[in-house]
PDB file of C-alpha atoms in Angstrom:
ATOM      1  CA  GLY A   1      -0.095  -0.032   0.023  1.00  0.00           C
ATOM      2  CA  ALA A   2       0.777   3.605  -0.093  1.00  0.00           C
ATOM      3  CA  VAL A   3       3.694   4.804   2.464  1.00  0.00           C
ATOM      4  CA  VAL A   4       4.705   8.033   3.641  1.00  0.00           C
ATOM      5  CA  SER A   5       8.077   8.241   5.391  1.00  0.00           C
ATOM      6  CA  GLN A   6       8.586  11.138   7.779  1.00  0.00           C
ATOM      7  CA  HIS A   7      11.896  11.970   9.316  1.00  0.00           C
ATOM      8  CA  PRO A   8      13.117  12.457  11.930  1.00  0.00           C
ATOM      9  CA  SER A   9      11.029  10.633  14.371  1.00  0.00           C
ATOM     10  CA  ARG A  10      12.488  12.438  17.294  1.00  0.00           C
ATOM     11  CA  VAL A  11      14.228  15.587  17.722  1.00  0.00           C
ATOM     12  CA  ILE A  12      15.385  17.943  20.479  1.00  0.00           C
ATOM     13  CA  CYS A  13      16.647  21.419  19.795  1.00  0.00           C
ATOM     14  CA  LYS A  14      17.485  24.421  21.761  1.00  0.00           C
ATOM     15  CA  SER A  15      15.212  27.334  22.069  1.00  0.00           C
ATOM     16  CA  GLY A  16      15.711  29.765  19.216  1.00  0.00           C
ATOM     17  CA  THR A  17      16.966  27.018  16.506  1.00  0.00           C
ATOM     18  CA  SER A  18      15.190  25.900  13.432  1.00  0.00           C
ATOM     19  CA  VAL A  19      14.092  22.366  12.949  1.00  0.00           C
ATOM     20  CA  LYS A  20      13.293  20.665   9.484  1.00  0.00           C
ATOM     21  CA  ILE A  21      10.824  17.895   9.139  1.00  0.00           C
ATOM     22  CA  GLU A  22      10.647  15.896   6.130  1.00  0.00           C
ATOM     23  CA  CYS A  23       7.580  13.937   4.683  1.00  0.00           C
ATOM     24  CA  ARG A  24       8.171  11.689   1.429  1.00  0.00           C
ATOM     25  CA  SER A  25       5.830   9.620  -0.371  1.00  0.00           C
ATOM     26  CA  LEU A  26       7.592   6.548  -1.358  1.00  0.00           C
ATOM     27  CA  ASP A  27       5.532   4.882  -3.850  1.00  0.00           C
ATOM     28  CA  PHE A  28       2.978   7.371  -5.156  1.00  0.00           C
ATOM     29  CA  GLN A  29       3.070  11.020  -6.218  1.00  0.00           C
ATOM     30  CA  ALA A  30       1.368  13.464  -3.739  1.00  0.00           C
ATOM     31  CA  THR A  31       0.277  16.689  -5.280  1.00  0.00           C
ATOM     32  CA  THR A  32      -1.188  17.477  -1.864  1.00  0.00           C
ATOM     33  CA  MET A  33       0.106  16.921   1.552  1.00  0.00           C
ATOM     34  CA  PHE A  34      -1.152  17.904   5.084  1.00  0.00           C
ATOM     35  CA  TRP A  35       0.688  18.794   8.265  1.00  0.00           C
ATOM     36  CA  TYR A  36      -0.793  18.261  11.461  1.00  0.00           C
ATOM     37  CA  ARG A  37       0.308  19.091  15.139  1.00  0.00           C
ATOM     38  CA  GLN A  38      -0.955  17.145  18.135  1.00  0.00           C
ATOM     39  CA  PHE A  39      -0.422  18.183  21.772  1.00  0.00           C
ATOM     40  CA  PRO A  40      -0.551  15.588  24.641  1.00  0.00           C
ATOM     41  CA  LYS A  41      -3.897  13.828  25.065  1.00  0.00           C
ATOM     42  CA  GLN A  42      -5.488  16.047  22.237  1.00  0.00           C
ATOM     43  CA  SER A  43      -6.521  15.353  18.782  1.00  0.00           C
ATOM     44  CA  LEU A  44      -4.777  16.029  15.617  1.00  0.00           C
ATOM     45  CA  MET A  45      -5.082  19.743  14.354  1.00  0.00           C
ATOM     46  CA  LEU A  46      -4.542  20.672  10.901  1.00  0.00           C
ATOM     47  CA  MET A  47      -1.754  23.257  10.495  1.00  0.00           C
ATOM     48  CA  ALA A  48      -1.522  23.584   6.867  1.00  0.00           C
ATOM     49  CA  THR A  49      -2.140  22.089   3.309  1.00  0.00           C
ATOM     50  CA  SER A  50       0.977  21.812   1.237  1.00  0.00           C
ATOM     51  CA  ASN A  51       0.690  21.831  -2.465  1.00  0.00           C
ATOM     52  CA  GLU A  52       3.299  20.972  -4.970  1.00  0.00           C
ATOM     53  CA  GLY A  53       4.697  23.988  -6.666  1.00  0.00           C
ATOM     54  CA  SER A  54       2.760  26.447  -5.014  1.00  0.00           C
ATOM     55  CA  LYS A  55       2.344  28.240  -1.614  1.00  0.00           C
ATOM     56  CA  ALA A  56       0.886  26.415   1.117  1.00  0.00           C
ATOM     57  CA  THR A  57      -2.436  27.220   2.820  1.00  0.00           C
ATOM     58  CA  TYR A  58      -2.303  27.715   6.521  1.00  0.00           C
ATOM     59  CA  GLU A  59      -5.214  27.302   9.044  1.00  0.00           C
ATOM     60  CA  GLN A  60      -6.271  30.176  10.911  1.00  0.00           C
ATOM     61  CA  GLY A  61      -3.840  31.010  13.993  1.00  0.00           C
ATOM     62  CA  VAL A  62      -0.845  29.256  12.438  1.00  0.00           C
ATOM     63  CA  GLU A  63       2.098  31.542  11.596  1.00  0.00           C
ATOM     64  CA  LYS A  64       3.363  30.942   8.108  1.00  0.00           C
ATOM     65  CA  ASP A  65       6.634  32.811   8.826  1.00  0.00           C
ATOM     66  CA  LYS A  66       7.274  30.565  11.731  1.00  0.00           C
ATOM     67  CA  PHE A  67       6.198  27.301  10.197  1.00  0.00           C
ATOM     68  CA  LEU A  68       7.590  27.321   6.681  1.00  0.00           C
ATOM     69  CA  ILE A  69       6.294  24.645   4.206  1.00  0.00           C
ATOM     70  CA  ASN A  70       8.244  23.752   1.049  1.00  0.00           C
ATOM     71  CA  HIS A  71       6.523  21.138  -1.301  1.00  0.00           C
ATOM     72  CA  ALA A  72       9.186  21.324  -4.115  1.00  0.00           C
ATOM     73  CA  SER A  73       8.496  17.921  -5.583  1.00  0.00           C
ATOM     74  CA  LEU A  74       5.587  15.297  -6.089  1.00  0.00           C
ATOM     75  CA  THR A  75       7.288  13.139  -3.462  1.00  0.00           C
ATOM     76  CA  LEU A  76       8.592  15.597  -0.747  1.00  0.00           C
ATOM     77  CA  SER A  77       7.282  18.159   1.686  1.00  0.00           C
ATOM     78  CA  THR A  78       9.188  19.797   4.285  1.00  0.00           C
ATOM     79  CA  LEU A  79       8.117  21.791   7.480  1.00  0.00           C
ATOM     80  CA  THR A  80      10.592  24.173   9.111  1.00  0.00           C
ATOM     81  CA  VAL A  81       9.970  25.334  12.561  1.00  0.00           C
ATOM     82  CA  THR A  82      11.775  28.503  12.803  1.00  0.00           C
ATOM     83  CA  SER A  83      13.084  30.059  16.030  1.00  0.00           C
ATOM     84  CA  ALA A  84      11.719  27.360  17.975  1.00  0.00           C
ATOM     85  CA  HIS A  85      10.316  27.825  21.650  1.00  0.00           C
ATOM     86  CA  PRO A  86       9.417  25.229  24.150  1.00  0.00           C
ATOM     87  CA  GLU A  87       5.670  25.936  23.411  1.00  0.00           C
ATOM     88  CA  ASP A  88       6.341  24.430  19.895  1.00  0.00           C
ATOM     89  CA  SER A  89       7.213  21.171  21.419  1.00  0.00           C
ATOM     90  CA  SER A  90       4.631  18.730  20.109  1.00  0.00           C
ATOM     91  CA  PHE A  91       4.008  15.964  17.627  1.00  0.00           C
ATOM     92  CA  TYR A  92       4.082  16.693  14.197  1.00  0.00           C
ATOM     93  CA  ILE A  93       2.432  14.307  11.666  1.00  0.00           C
ATOM     94  CA  CYS A  94       2.256  14.621   7.718  1.00  0.00           C
ATOM     95  CA  SER A  95      -0.337  13.142   5.573  1.00  0.00           C
ATOM     96  CA  ALA A  96      -0.602  12.735   1.703  1.00  0.00           C
ATOM     97  CA  ARG A  97      -3.447  12.132  -0.478  1.00  0.00           C
ATOM     98  CA  ASP A  98      -2.370   9.317  -2.732  1.00  0.00           C
ATOM     99  CA  THR A  99      -3.841  10.369  -6.169  1.00  0.00           C
ATOM    100  CA  PRO A 100      -5.066   9.449  -8.646  1.00  0.00           C
ATOM    101  CA  ARG A 101      -5.996   5.877  -7.108  1.00  0.00           C
ATOM    102  CA  ASP A 102      -8.063   5.970  -3.946  1.00  0.00           C
ATOM    103  CA  ARG A 103      -6.123   3.349  -1.974  1.00  0.00           C
ATOM    104  CA  GLY A 104      -6.242   3.285   1.845  1.00  0.00           C
ATOM    105  CA  GLY A 105      -9.062   5.774   1.814  1.00  0.00           C
ATOM    106  CA  GLY A 106      -6.960   8.243  -0.114  1.00  0.00           C
ATOM    107  CA  TYR A 107      -5.186   9.481   2.934  1.00  0.00           C
ATOM    108  CA  THR A 108      -1.797   8.166   4.289  1.00  0.00           C
ATOM    109  CA  PHE A 109      -0.092   9.500   7.296  1.00  0.00           C
ATOM    110  CA  GLY A 110       3.624   9.609   8.333  1.00  0.00           C
ATOM    111  CA  SER A 111       4.734   8.018  11.611  1.00  0.00           C
ATOM    112  CA  GLY A 112       5.042  11.454  13.190  1.00  0.00           C
ATOM    113  CA  THR A 113       8.028  13.486  14.487  1.00  0.00           C
ATOM    114  CA  ARG A 114       8.122  14.425  18.390  1.00  0.00           C
ATOM    115  CA  LEU A 115       9.596  17.778  18.654  1.00  0.00           C
ATOM    116  CA  THR A 116      11.130  18.816  22.024  1.00  0.00           C
ATOM    117  CA  VAL A 117      12.371  22.270  22.558  1.00  0.00           C
ATOM    118  CA  VAL A 118      14.730  22.866  25.462  1.00  0.00           C
TER     119      VAL A 118
ATOM    120  CA  ASP B   1     -17.693  18.390   6.176  1.00  0.00           C
ATOM    121  CA  ALA B   2     -20.223  16.812   8.605  1.00  0.00           C
ATOM    122  CA  LYS B   3     -19.317  16.782  12.459  1.00  0.00           C
ATOM    123  CA  THR B   4     -19.166  13.474  14.117  1.00  0.00           C
ATOM    124  CA  THR B   5     -19.873  12.540  17.649  1.00  0.00           C
ATOM    125  CA  GLN B   6     -18.220   9.383  19.344  1.00  0.00           C
ATOM    126  CA  PRO B   7     -18.008   8.165  22.946  1.00  0.00           C
ATOM    127  CA  THR B   8     -14.852   9.230  24.755  1.00  0.00           C
ATOM    128  CA  SER B   9     -13.710   5.779  25.665  1.00  0.00           C
ATOM    129  CA  MET B  10     -14.995   2.259  25.485  1.00  0.00           C
ATOM    130  CA  ASP B  11     -13.447  -1.112  26.949  1.00  0.00           C
ATOM    131  CA  CYS B  12     -13.460  -4.524  25.164  1.00  0.00           C
ATOM    132  CA  ALA B  13     -12.607  -7.890  26.497  1.00  0.00           C
ATOM    133  CA  GLU B  14      -9.699  -9.602  24.455  1.00  0.00           C
ATOM    134  CA  GLY B  15     -11.262 -11.861  21.710  1.00  0.00           C
ATOM    135  CA  ARG B  16     -14.482 -10.117  21.830  1.00  0.00           C
ATOM    136  CA  ALA B  17     -16.112  -7.976  19.101  1.00  0.00           C
ATOM    137  CA  ALA B  18     -15.421  -4.455  19.628  1.00  0.00           C
ATOM    138  CA  ASN B  19     -18.197  -2.277  18.300  1.00  0.00           C
ATOM    139  CA  LEU B  20     -17.573   1.582  18.112  1.00  0.00           C
ATOM    140  CA  PRO B  21     -20.393   3.632  17.310  1.00  0.00           C
ATOM    141  CA  CYS B  22     -20.417   7.080  15.452  1.00  0.00           C
ATOM    142  CA  ASN B  23     -23.122   9.694  14.911  1.00  0.00           C
ATOM    143  CA  HIS B  24     -23.311  11.908  11.884  1.00  0.00           C
ATOM    144  CA  SER B  25     -26.562  13.182  11.596  1.00  0.00           C
ATOM    145  CA  THR B  26     -25.648  16.082   9.180  1.00  0.00           C
ATOM    146  CA  ILE B  27     -23.829  14.008   6.671  1.00  0.00           C
ATOM    147  CA  SER B  28     -24.590  14.974   3.010  1.00  0.00           C
ATOM    148  CA  GLY B  29     -25.008  12.687   0.062  1.00  0.00           C
ATOM    149  CA  ASN B  30     -21.638  12.803  -1.486  1.00  0.00           C
ATOM    150  CA  GLU B  31     -19.767  12.451   2.030  1.00  0.00           C
ATOM    151  CA  TYR B  32     -17.914   9.223   2.946  1.00  0.00           C
ATOM    152  CA  VAL B  33     -17.330   7.919   6.371  1.00  0.00           C
ATOM    153  CA  TYR B  34     -13.701   7.109   7.122  1.00  0.00           C
ATOM    154  CA  TRP B  35     -12.353   5.378  10.234  1.00  0.00           C
ATOM    155  CA  TYR B  36      -8.577   5.740  11.151  1.00  0.00           C
ATOM    156  CA  ARG B  37      -6.876   4.735  14.530  1.00  0.00           C
ATOM    157  CA  GLN B  38      -3.837   6.117  16.320  1.00  0.00           C
ATOM    158  CA  ILE B  39      -1.806   3.863  18.328  1.00  0.00           C
ATOM    159  CA  HIS B  40       0.247   5.893  21.060  1.00  0.00           C
ATOM    160  CA  SER B  41       2.810   8.157  19.662  1.00  0.00           C
ATOM    161  CA  GLN B  42       2.455   6.839  15.983  1.00  0.00           C
ATOM    162  CA  GLY B  43       0.524   8.508  12.923  1.00  0.00           C
ATOM    163  CA  PRO B  44      -2.980   7.484  12.280  1.00  0.00           C
ATOM    164  CA  GLN B  45      -3.780   4.164  10.462  1.00  0.00           C
ATOM    165  CA  TYR B  46      -6.385   3.913   7.871  1.00  0.00           C
ATOM    166  CA  ILE B  47      -8.942   1.255   8.804  1.00  0.00           C
ATOM    167  CA  ILE B  48     -11.891   1.390   6.496  1.00  0.00           C
ATOM    168  CA  HIS B  49     -14.196   3.828   4.568  1.00  0.00           C
ATOM    169  CA  GLY B  50     -17.407   3.684   2.841  1.00  0.00           C
ATOM    170  CA  LEU B  51     -20.178   5.800   1.483  1.00  0.00           C
ATOM    171  CA  LYS B  52     -23.678   3.924   1.823  1.00  0.00           C
ATOM    172  CA  ASN B  53     -23.203   0.275   1.735  1.00  0.00           C
ATOM    173  CA  ASN B  54     -21.520  -1.899   4.341  1.00  0.00           C
ATOM    174  CA  GLU B  55     -17.815  -2.657   4.005  1.00  0.00           C
ATOM    175  CA  THR B  56     -15.610  -5.374   5.141  1.00  0.00           C
ATOM    176  CA  ASN B  57     -11.790  -5.908   4.961  1.00  0.00           C
ATOM    177  CA  GLU B  58      -9.063  -7.616   6.808  1.00  0.00           C
ATOM    178  CA  MET B  59      -9.135  -5.310   9.625  1.00  0.00           C
ATOM    179  CA  ALA B  60     -12.652  -4.414  10.258  1.00  0.00           C
ATOM    180  CA  SER B  61     -16.326  -4.277   9.161  1.00  0.00           C
ATOM    181  CA  LEU B  62     -18.140  -0.842   8.687  1.00  0.00           C
ATOM    182  CA  ILE B  63     -22.009  -0.690   9.224  1.00  0.00           C
ATOM    183  CA  ILE B  64     -23.691   2.352   7.945  1.00  0.00           C
ATOM    184  CA  THR B  65     -27.265   2.961   8.692  1.00  0.00           C
ATOM    185  CA  GLU B  66     -29.734   3.341   5.929  1.00  0.00           C
ATOM    186  CA  ASP B  67     -30.436   6.920   6.617  1.00  0.00           C
ATOM    187  CA  ARG B  68     -26.588   7.184   6.899  1.00  0.00           C
ATOM    188  CA  LYS B  69     -26.891   9.193  10.044  1.00  0.00           C
ATOM    189  CA  SER B  70     -24.804   6.740  11.960  1.00  0.00           C
ATOM    190  CA  SER B  71     -22.139   4.091  11.548  1.00  0.00           C
ATOM    191  CA  THR B  72     -20.520   1.409  13.543  1.00  0.00           C
ATOM    192  CA  LEU B  73     -16.885   0.365  13.215  1.00  0.00           C
ATOM    193  CA  ILE B  74     -16.514  -3.377  14.227  1.00  0.00           C
ATOM    194  CA  LEU B  75     -13.485  -5.105  15.108  1.00  0.00           C
ATOM    195  CA  PRO B  76     -14.381  -8.889  15.111  1.00  0.00           C
ATOM    196  CA  HIS B  77     -11.820 -10.252  17.405  1.00  0.00           C
ATOM    197  CA  ALA B  78     -10.325  -7.525  19.410  1.00  0.00           C
ATOM    198  CA  THR B  79      -6.615  -7.953  20.680  1.00  0.00           C
ATOM    199  CA  LEU B  80      -4.559  -6.055  23.032  1.00  0.00           C
ATOM    200  CA  ARG B  81      -2.748  -4.571  19.879  1.00  0.00           C
ATOM    201  CA  ASP B  82      -6.077  -2.886  18.748  1.00  0.00           C
ATOM    202  CA  THR B  83      -5.803  -0.606  21.902  1.00  0.00           C
ATOM    203  CA  ALA B  84      -5.590   2.803  20.219  1.00  0.00           C
ATOM    204  CA  VAL B  85      -7.843   5.971  19.611  1.00  0.00           C
ATOM    205  CA  TYR B  86     -10.389   5.349  16.948  1.00  0.00           C
ATOM    206  CA  TYR B  87     -11.400   8.366  15.015  1.00  0.00           C
ATOM    207  CA  CYS B  88     -14.751   8.332  12.771  1.00  0.00           C
ATOM    208  CA  ILE B  89     -14.344  11.332   9.860  1.00  0.00           C
ATOM    209  CA  VAL B  90     -16.978  12.278   7.278  1.00  0.00           C
ATOM    210  CA  ARG B  91     -15.497  14.114   4.359  1.00  0.00           C
ATOM    211  CA  GLY B  92     -16.731  15.243   0.880  1.00  0.00           C
ATOM    212  CA  GLY B  93     -16.050  13.240  -2.266  1.00  0.00           C
ATOM    213  CA  ASN B  94     -12.980  13.257  -4.518  1.00  0.00           C
ATOM    214  CA  ASN B  95     -12.050  16.847  -3.954  1.00  0.00           C
ATOM    215  CA  ALA B  96      -8.289  16.712  -3.885  1.00  0.00           C
ATOM    216  CA  GLY B  97      -8.042  19.735  -1.634  1.00  0.00           C
ATOM    217  CA  ASN B  98     -10.235  18.220   1.057  1.00  0.00           C
ATOM    218  CA  MET B  99      -8.237  17.534   4.271  1.00  0.00           C
ATOM    219  CA  LEU B 100      -9.349  15.106   7.225  1.00  0.00           C
ATOM    220  CA  THR B 101     -10.528  16.832  10.282  1.00  0.00           C
ATOM    221  CA  PHE B 102     -10.326  14.908  13.466  1.00  0.00           C
ATOM    222  CA  GLY B 103     -12.504  14.923  16.367  1.00  0.00           C
ATOM    223  CA  GLY B 104     -11.905  13.819  19.922  1.00  0.00           C
ATOM    224  CA  GLY B 105     -12.201  10.111  18.875  1.00  0.00           C
ATOM    225  CA  THR B 106     -12.956   6.851  21.015  1.00  0.00           C
ATOM    226  CA  ARG B 107     -10.285   5.656  23.219  1.00  0.00           C
ATOM    227  CA  LEU B 108     -10.683   1.814  23.043  1.00  0.00           C
ATOM    228  CA  MET B 109      -8.805  -0.032  25.821  1.00  0.00           C
ATOM    229  CA  VAL B 110      -8.744  -3.926  25.136  1.00  0.00           C
ATOM    230  CA  LYS B 111      -8.289  -5.700  28.267  1.00  0.00           C
ATOM    231  CA  PRO B 112      -7.150  -9.346  28.782  1.00  0.00           C
TER     232      PRO B 112
END
């Protein structure tokens, strides 16, 4: 089935530094990818929709200058958390719609990245 | 996309069937019902989806009522590894831009 690879799985960074998270579709092309954030004991919250070759669409309340999204190819989207602060510590998850076939309900998720800012 | 309502938590004995309900009374005609689950500290995993007919795959069965206002996910023989949060999501048809919106889900605890 469709596979989405997300790296790194865990990262610890110092406050004020930037962290890049990669999301790759391994066996399909993803024109659209989604980035979610999940705080402990809460549900997934959509942060932004990433479209190949165009600017990402951010959800209300998500700072686009802080969470930089690049979707330069049909198999790779990256999320960069800039000038990270402890409140950015969270579980970040990407998802891709595996077009054109509707496999797996059409949405495959990465395994997530646990970001801890110290 | 239609909102869904699920119980916050449920328990199930190992080896028994787990029946997870979901209400989606405002669902519209072209909206699908999707079920995903999330095991602790992992990304969500697809289980099953359907439009109006009942569906079955190697993981589960999905029963959708005739009026489509509710559905039930059935795990026929629950194991300890099925302990997870189960999300029922309703979304529109084949619009490539539509994301999945997650509610609170049901925390299923399978007990020995």
